[in-house]
PDB file of N, CA and C in Angstrom:
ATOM      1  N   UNK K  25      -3.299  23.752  39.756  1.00 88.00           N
ATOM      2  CA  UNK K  25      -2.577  23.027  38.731  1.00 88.00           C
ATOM      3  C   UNK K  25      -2.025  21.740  39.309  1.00 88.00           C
ATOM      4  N   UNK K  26      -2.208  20.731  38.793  1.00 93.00           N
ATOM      5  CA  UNK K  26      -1.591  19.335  38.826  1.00 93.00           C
ATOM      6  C   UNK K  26      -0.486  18.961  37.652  1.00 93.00           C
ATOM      7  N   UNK K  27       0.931  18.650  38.318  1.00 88.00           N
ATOM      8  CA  UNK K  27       1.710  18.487  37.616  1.00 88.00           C
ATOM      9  C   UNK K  27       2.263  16.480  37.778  1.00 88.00           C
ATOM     10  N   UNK K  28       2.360  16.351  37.006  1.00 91.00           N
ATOM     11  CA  UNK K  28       2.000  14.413  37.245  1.00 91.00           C
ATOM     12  C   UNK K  28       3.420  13.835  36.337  1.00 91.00           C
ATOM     13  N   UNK K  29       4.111  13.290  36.835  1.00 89.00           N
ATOM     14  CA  UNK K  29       5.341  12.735  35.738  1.00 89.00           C
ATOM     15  C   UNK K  29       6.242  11.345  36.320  1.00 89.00           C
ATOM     16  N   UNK K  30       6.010  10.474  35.707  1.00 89.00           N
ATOM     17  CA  UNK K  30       6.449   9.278  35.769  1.00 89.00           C
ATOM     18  C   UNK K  30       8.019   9.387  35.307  1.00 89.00           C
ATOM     19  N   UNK K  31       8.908   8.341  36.425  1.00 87.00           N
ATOM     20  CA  UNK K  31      10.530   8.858  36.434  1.00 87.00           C
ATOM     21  C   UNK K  31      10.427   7.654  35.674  1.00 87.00           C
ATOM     22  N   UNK K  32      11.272   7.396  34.574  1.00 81.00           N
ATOM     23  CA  UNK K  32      11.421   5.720  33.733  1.00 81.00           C
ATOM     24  C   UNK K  32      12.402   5.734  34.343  1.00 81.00           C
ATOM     25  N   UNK K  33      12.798   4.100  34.219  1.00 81.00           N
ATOM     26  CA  UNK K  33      14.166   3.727  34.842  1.00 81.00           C
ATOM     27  C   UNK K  33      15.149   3.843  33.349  1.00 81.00           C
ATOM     28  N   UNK K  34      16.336   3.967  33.831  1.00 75.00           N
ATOM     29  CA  UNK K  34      17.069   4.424  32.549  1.00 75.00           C
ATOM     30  C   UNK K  34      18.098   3.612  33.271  1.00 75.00           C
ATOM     31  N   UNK K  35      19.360   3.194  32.139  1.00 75.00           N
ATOM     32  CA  UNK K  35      20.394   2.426  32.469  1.00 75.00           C
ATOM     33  C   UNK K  35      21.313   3.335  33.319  1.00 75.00           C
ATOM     34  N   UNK K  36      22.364   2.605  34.119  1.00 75.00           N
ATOM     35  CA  UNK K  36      22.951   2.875  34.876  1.00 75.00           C
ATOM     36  C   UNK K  36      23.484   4.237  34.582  1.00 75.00           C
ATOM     37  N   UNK K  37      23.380   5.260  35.802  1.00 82.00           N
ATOM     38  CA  UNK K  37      24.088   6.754  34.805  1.00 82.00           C
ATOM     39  C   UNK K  37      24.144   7.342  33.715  1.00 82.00           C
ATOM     40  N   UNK K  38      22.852   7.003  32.930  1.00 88.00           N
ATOM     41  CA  UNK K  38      22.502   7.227  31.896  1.00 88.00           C
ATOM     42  C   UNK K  38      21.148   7.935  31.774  1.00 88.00           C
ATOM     43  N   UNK K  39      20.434   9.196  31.200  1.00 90.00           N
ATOM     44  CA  UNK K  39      19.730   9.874  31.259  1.00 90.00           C
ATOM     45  C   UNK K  39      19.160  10.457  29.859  1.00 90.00           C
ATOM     46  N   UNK K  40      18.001  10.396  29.319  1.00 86.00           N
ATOM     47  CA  UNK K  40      17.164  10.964  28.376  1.00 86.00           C
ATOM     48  C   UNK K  40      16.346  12.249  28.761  1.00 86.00           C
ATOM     49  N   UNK K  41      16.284  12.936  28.140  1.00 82.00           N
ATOM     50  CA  UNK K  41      15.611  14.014  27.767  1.00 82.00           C
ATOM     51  C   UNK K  41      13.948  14.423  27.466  1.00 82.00           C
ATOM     52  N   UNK K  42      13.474  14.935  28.504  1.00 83.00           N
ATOM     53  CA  UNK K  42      11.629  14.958  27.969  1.00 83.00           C
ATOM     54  C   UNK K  42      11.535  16.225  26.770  1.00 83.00           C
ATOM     55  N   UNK K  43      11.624  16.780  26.201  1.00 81.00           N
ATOM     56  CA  UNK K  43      11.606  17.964  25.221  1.00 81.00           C
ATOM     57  C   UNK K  43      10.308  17.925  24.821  1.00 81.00           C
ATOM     58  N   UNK K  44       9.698  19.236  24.531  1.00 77.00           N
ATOM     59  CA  UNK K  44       8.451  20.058  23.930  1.00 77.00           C
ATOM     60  C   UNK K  44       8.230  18.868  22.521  1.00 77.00           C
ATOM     61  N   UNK K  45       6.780  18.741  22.535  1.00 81.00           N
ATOM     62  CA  UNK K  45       6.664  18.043  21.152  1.00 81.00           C
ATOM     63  C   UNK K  45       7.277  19.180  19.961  1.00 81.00           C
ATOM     64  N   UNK K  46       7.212  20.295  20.332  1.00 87.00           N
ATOM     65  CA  UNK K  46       7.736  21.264  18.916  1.00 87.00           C
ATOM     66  C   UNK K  46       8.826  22.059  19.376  1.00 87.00           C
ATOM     67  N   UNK K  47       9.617  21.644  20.260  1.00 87.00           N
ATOM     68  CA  UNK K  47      10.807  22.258  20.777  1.00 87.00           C
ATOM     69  C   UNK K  47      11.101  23.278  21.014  1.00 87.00           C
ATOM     70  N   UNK K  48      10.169  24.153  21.677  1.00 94.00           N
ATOM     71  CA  UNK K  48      10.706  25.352  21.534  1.00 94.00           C
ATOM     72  C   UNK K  48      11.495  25.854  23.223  1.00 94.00           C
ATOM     73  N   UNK K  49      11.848  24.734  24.251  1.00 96.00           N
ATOM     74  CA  UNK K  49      12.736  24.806  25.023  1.00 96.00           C
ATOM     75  C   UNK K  49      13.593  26.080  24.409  1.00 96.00           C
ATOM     76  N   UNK K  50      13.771  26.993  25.953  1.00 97.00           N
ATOM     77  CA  UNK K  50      14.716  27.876  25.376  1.00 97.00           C
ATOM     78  C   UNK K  50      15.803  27.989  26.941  1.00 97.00           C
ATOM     79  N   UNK K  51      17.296  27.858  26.673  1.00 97.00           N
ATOM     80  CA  UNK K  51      17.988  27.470  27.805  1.00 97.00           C
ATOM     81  C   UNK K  51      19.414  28.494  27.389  1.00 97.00           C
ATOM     82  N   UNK K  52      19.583  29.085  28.251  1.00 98.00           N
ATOM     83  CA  UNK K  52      21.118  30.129  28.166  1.00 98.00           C
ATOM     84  C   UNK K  52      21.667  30.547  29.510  1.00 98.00           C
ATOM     85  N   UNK K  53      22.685  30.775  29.551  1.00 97.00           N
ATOM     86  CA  UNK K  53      23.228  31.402  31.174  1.00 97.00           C
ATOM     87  C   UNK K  53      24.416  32.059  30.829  1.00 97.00           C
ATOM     88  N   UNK K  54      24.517  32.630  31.444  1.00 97.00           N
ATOM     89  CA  UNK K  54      25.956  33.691  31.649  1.00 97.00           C
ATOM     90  C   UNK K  54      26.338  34.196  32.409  1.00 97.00           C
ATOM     91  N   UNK K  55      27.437  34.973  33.236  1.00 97.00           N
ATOM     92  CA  UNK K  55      27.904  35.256  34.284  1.00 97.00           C
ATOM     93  C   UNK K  55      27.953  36.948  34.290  1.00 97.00           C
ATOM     94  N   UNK K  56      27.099  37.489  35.283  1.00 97.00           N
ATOM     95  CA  UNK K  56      26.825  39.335  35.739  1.00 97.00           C
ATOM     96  C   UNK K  56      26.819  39.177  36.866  1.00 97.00           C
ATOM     97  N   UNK K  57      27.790  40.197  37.291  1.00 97.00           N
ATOM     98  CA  UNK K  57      28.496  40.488  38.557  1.00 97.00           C
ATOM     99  C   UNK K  57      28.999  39.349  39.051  1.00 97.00           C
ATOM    100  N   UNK K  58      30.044  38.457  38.325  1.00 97.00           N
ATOM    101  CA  UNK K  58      30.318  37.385  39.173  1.00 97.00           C
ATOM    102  C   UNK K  58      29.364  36.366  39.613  1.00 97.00           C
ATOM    103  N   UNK K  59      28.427  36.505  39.122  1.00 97.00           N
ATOM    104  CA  UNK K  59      26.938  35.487  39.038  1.00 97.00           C
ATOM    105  C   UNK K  59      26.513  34.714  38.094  1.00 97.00           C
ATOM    106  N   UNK K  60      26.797  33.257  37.902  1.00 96.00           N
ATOM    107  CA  UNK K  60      25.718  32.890  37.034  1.00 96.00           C
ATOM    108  C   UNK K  60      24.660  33.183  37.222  1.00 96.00           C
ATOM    109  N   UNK K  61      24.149  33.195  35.845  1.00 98.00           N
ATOM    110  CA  UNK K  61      22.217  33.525  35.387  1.00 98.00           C
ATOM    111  C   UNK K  61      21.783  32.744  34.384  1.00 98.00           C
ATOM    112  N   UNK K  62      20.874  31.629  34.982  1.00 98.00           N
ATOM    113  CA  UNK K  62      20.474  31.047  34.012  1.00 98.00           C
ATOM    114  C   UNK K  62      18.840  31.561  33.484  1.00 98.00           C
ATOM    115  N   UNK K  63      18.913  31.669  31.442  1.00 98.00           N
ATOM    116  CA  UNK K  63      17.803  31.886  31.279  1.00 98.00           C
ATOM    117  C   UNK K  63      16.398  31.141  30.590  1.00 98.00           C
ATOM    118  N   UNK K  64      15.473  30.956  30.936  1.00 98.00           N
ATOM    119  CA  UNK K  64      14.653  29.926  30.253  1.00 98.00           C
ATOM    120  C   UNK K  64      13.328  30.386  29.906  1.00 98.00           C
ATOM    121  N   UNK K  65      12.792  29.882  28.997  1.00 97.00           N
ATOM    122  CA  UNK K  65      11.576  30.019  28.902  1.00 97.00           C
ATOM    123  C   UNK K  65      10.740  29.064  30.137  1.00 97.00           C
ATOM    124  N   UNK K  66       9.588  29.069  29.687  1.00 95.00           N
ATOM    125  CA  UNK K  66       8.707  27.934  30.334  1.00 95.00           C
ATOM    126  C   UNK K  66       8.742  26.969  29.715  1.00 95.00           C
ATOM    127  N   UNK K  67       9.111  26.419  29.081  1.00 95.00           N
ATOM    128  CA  UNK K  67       9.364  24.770  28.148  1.00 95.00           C
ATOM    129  C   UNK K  67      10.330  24.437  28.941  1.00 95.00           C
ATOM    130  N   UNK K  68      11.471  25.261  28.720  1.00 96.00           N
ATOM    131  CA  UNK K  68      12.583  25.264  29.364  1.00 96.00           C
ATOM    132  C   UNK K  68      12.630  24.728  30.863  1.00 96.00           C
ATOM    133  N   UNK K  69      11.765  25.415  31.203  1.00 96.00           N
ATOM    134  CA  UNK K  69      12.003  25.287  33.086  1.00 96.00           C
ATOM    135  C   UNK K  69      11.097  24.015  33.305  1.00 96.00           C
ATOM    136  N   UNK K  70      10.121  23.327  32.506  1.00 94.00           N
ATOM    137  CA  UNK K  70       9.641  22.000  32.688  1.00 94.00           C
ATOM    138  C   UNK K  70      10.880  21.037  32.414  1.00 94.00           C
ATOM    139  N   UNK K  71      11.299  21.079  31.228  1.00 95.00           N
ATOM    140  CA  UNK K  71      12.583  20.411  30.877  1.00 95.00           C
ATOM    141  C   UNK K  71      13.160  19.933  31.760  1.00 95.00           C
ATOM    142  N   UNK K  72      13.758  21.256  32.230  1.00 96.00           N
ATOM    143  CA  UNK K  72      14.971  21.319  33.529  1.00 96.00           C
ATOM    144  C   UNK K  72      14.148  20.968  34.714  1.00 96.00           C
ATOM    145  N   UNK K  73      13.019  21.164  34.656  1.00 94.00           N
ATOM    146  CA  UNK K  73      12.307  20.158  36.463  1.00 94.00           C
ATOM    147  C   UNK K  73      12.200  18.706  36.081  1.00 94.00           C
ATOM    148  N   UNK K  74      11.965  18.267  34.773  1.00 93.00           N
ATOM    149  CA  UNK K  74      12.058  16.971  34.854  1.00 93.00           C
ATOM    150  C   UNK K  74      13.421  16.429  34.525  1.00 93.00           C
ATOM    151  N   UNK K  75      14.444  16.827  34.080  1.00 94.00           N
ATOM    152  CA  UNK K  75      15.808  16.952  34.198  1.00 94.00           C
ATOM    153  C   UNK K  75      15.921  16.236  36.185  1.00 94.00           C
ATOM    154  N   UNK K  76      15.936  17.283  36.421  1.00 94.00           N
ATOM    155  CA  UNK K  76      15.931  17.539  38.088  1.00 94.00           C
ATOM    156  C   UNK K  76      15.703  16.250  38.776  1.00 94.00           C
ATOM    157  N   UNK K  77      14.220  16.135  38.259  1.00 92.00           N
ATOM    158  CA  UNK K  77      13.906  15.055  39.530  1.00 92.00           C
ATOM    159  C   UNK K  77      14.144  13.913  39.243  1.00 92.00           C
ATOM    160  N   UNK K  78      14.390  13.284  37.260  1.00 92.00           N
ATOM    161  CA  UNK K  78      15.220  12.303  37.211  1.00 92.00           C
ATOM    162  C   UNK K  78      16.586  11.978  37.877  1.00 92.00           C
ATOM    163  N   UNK K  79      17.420  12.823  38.326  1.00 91.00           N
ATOM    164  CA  UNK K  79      18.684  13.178  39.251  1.00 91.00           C
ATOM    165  C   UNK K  79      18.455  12.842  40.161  1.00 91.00           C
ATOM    166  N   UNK K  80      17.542  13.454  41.147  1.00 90.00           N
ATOM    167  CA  UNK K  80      17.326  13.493  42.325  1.00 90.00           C
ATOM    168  C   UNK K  80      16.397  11.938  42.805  1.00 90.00           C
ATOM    169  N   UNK K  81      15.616  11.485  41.632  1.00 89.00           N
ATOM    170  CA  UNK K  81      15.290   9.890  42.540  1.00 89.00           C
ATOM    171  C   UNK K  81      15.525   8.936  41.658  1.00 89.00           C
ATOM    172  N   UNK K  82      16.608   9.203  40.580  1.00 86.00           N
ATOM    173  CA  UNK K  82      16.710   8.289  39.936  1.00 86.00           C
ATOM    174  C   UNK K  82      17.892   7.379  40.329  1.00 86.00           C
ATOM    175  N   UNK K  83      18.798   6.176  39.580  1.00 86.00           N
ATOM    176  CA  UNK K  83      19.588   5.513  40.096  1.00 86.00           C
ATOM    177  C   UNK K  83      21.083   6.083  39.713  1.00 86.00           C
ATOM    178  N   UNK K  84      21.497   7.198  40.041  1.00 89.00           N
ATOM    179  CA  UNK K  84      22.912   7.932  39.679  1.00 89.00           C
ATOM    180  C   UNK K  84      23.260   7.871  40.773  1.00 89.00           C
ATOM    181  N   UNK K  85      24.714   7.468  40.459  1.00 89.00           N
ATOM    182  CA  UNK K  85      26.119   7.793  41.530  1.00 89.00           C
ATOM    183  C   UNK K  85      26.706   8.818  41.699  1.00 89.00           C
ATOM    184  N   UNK K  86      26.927   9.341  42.865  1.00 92.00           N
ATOM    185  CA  UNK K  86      28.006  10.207  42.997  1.00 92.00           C
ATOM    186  C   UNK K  86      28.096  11.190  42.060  1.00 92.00           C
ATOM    187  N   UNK K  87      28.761  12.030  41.962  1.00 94.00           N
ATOM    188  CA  UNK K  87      29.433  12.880  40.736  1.00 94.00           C
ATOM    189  C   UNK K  87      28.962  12.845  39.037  1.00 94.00           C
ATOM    190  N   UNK K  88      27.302  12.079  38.911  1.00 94.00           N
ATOM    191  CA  UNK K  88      26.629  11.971  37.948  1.00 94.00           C
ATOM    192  C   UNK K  88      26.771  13.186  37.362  1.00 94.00           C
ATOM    193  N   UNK K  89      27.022  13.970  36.062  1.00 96.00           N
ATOM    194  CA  UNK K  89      26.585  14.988  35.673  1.00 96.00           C
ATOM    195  C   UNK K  89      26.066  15.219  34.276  1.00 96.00           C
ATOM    196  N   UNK K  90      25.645  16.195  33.938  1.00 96.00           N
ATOM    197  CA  UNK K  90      25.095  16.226  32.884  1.00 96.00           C
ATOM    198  C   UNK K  90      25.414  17.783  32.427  1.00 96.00           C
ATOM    199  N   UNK K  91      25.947  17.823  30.860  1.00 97.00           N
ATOM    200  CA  UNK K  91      26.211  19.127  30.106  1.00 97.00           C
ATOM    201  C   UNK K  91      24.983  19.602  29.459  1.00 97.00           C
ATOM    202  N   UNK K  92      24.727  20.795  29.505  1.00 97.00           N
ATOM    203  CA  UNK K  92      23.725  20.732  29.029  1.00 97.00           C
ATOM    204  C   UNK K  92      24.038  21.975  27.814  1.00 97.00           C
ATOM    205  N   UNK K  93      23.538  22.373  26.732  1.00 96.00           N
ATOM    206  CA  UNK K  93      23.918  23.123  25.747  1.00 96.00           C
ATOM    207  C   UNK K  93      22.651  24.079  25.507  1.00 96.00           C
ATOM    208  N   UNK K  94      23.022  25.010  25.233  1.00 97.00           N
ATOM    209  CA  UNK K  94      22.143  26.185  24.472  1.00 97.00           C
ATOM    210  C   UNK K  94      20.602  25.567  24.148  1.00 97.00           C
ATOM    211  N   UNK K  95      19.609  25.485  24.888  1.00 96.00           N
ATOM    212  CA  UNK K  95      18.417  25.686  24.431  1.00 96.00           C
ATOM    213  C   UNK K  95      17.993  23.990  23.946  1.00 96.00           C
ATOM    214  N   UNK K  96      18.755  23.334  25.110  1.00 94.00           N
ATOM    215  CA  UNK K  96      18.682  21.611  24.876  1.00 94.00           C
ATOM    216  C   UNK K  96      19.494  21.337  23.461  1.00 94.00           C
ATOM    217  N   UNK K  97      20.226  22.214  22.977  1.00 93.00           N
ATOM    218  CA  UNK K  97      20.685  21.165  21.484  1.00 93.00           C
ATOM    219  C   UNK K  97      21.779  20.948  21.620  1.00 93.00           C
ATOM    220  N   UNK K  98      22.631  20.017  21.692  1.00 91.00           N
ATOM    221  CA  UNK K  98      23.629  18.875  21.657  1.00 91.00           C
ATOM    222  C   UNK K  98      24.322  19.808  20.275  1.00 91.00           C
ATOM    223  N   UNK K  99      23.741  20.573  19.249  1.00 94.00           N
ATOM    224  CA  UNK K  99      24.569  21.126  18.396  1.00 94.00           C
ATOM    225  C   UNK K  99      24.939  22.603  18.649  1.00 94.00           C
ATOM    226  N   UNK K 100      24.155  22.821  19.851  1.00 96.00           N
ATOM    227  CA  UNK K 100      24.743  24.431  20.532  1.00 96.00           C
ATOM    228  C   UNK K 100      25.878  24.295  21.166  1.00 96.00           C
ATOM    229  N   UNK K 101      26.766  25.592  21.747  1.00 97.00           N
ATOM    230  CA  UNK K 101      27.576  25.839  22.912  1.00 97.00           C
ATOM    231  C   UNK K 101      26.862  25.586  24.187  1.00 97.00           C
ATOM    232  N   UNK K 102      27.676  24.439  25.044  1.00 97.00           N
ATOM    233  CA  UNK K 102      27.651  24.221  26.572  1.00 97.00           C
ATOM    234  C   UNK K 102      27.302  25.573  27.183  1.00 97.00           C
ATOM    235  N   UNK K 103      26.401  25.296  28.112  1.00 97.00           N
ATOM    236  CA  UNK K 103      26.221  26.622  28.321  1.00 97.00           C
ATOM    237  C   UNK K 103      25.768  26.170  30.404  1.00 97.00           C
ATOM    238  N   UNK K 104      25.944  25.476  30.633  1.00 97.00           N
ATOM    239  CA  UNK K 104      25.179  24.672  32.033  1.00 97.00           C
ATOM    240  C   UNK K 104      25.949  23.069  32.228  1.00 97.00           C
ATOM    241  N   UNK K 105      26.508  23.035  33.270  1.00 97.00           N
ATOM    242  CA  UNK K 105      26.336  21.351  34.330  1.00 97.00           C
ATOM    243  C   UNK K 105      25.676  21.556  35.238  1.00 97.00           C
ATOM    244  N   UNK K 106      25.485  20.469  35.529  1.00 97.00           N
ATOM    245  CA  UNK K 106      24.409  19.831  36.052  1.00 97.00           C
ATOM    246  C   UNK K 106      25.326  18.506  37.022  1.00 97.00           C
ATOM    247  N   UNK K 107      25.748  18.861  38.305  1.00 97.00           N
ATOM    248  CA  UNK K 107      26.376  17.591  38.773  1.00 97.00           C
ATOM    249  C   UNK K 107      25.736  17.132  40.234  1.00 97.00           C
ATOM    250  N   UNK K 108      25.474  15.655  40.164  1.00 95.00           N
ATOM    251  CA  UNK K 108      24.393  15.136  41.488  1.00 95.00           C
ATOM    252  C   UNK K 108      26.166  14.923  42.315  1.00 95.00           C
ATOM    253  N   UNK K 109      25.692  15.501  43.996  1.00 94.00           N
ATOM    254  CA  UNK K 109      26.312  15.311  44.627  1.00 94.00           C
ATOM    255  C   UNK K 109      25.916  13.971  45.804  1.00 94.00           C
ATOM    256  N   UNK K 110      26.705  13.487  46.791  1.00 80.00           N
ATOM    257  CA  UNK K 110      26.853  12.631  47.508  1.00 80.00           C
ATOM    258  C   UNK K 110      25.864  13.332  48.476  1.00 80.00           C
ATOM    259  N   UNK K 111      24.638  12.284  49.470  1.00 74.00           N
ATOM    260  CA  UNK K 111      23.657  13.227  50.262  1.00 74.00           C
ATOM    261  C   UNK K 111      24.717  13.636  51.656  1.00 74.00           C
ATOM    262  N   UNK K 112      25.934  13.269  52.027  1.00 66.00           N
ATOM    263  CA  UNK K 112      26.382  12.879  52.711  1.00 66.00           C
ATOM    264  C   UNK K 112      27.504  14.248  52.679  1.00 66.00           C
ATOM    265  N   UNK K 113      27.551  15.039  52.025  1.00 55.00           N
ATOM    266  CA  UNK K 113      28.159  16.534  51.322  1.00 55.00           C
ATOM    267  C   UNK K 113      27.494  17.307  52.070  1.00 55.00           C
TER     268      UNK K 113
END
């Protein structure tokens, strides 16, 4: 498998979303035994890798973070952050 994805430049600390052409991203977590558990489908876990590596080589400062809600919708319950740390941590 070849996985291929172009990072766009996005404004300063500012970040967009790749989502399923038919959305069926599925994203939840909760805490057993004192553990978060996050759960996803496979839409989901592409999402969240391209989530990821926009973070990781894109142009964010410090303490960048990102909320993320129930199953990518902005009209669900928070359910996940997401915060880029200093490499220097």
């Amino acid at each position: 498998m070849t996985f291929t994805f172009t990072i766009p430049q996005n404004d300063a600390n500012q970040i967009t979303f790749d989502y399923d052409e038919e959305a069926r991203e599925q994203l939840d977590s909760q805490i057993e035994d004192s553990k978060p558990v996050v759960f996803m489908n496979r839409e989901g876990m592409v999402t969240m890798a391209k989530l990821l590596l926009k973070m990781a080589h894109g142009s964010y400062s410090d303490g960048f973070h990102v909320h993320l809600h129930q199953n990518f919708d902005a009209d669900e319950p928070e359910v996940l952050t997401i915060v880029l740390l200093d490499d220097k941590q």
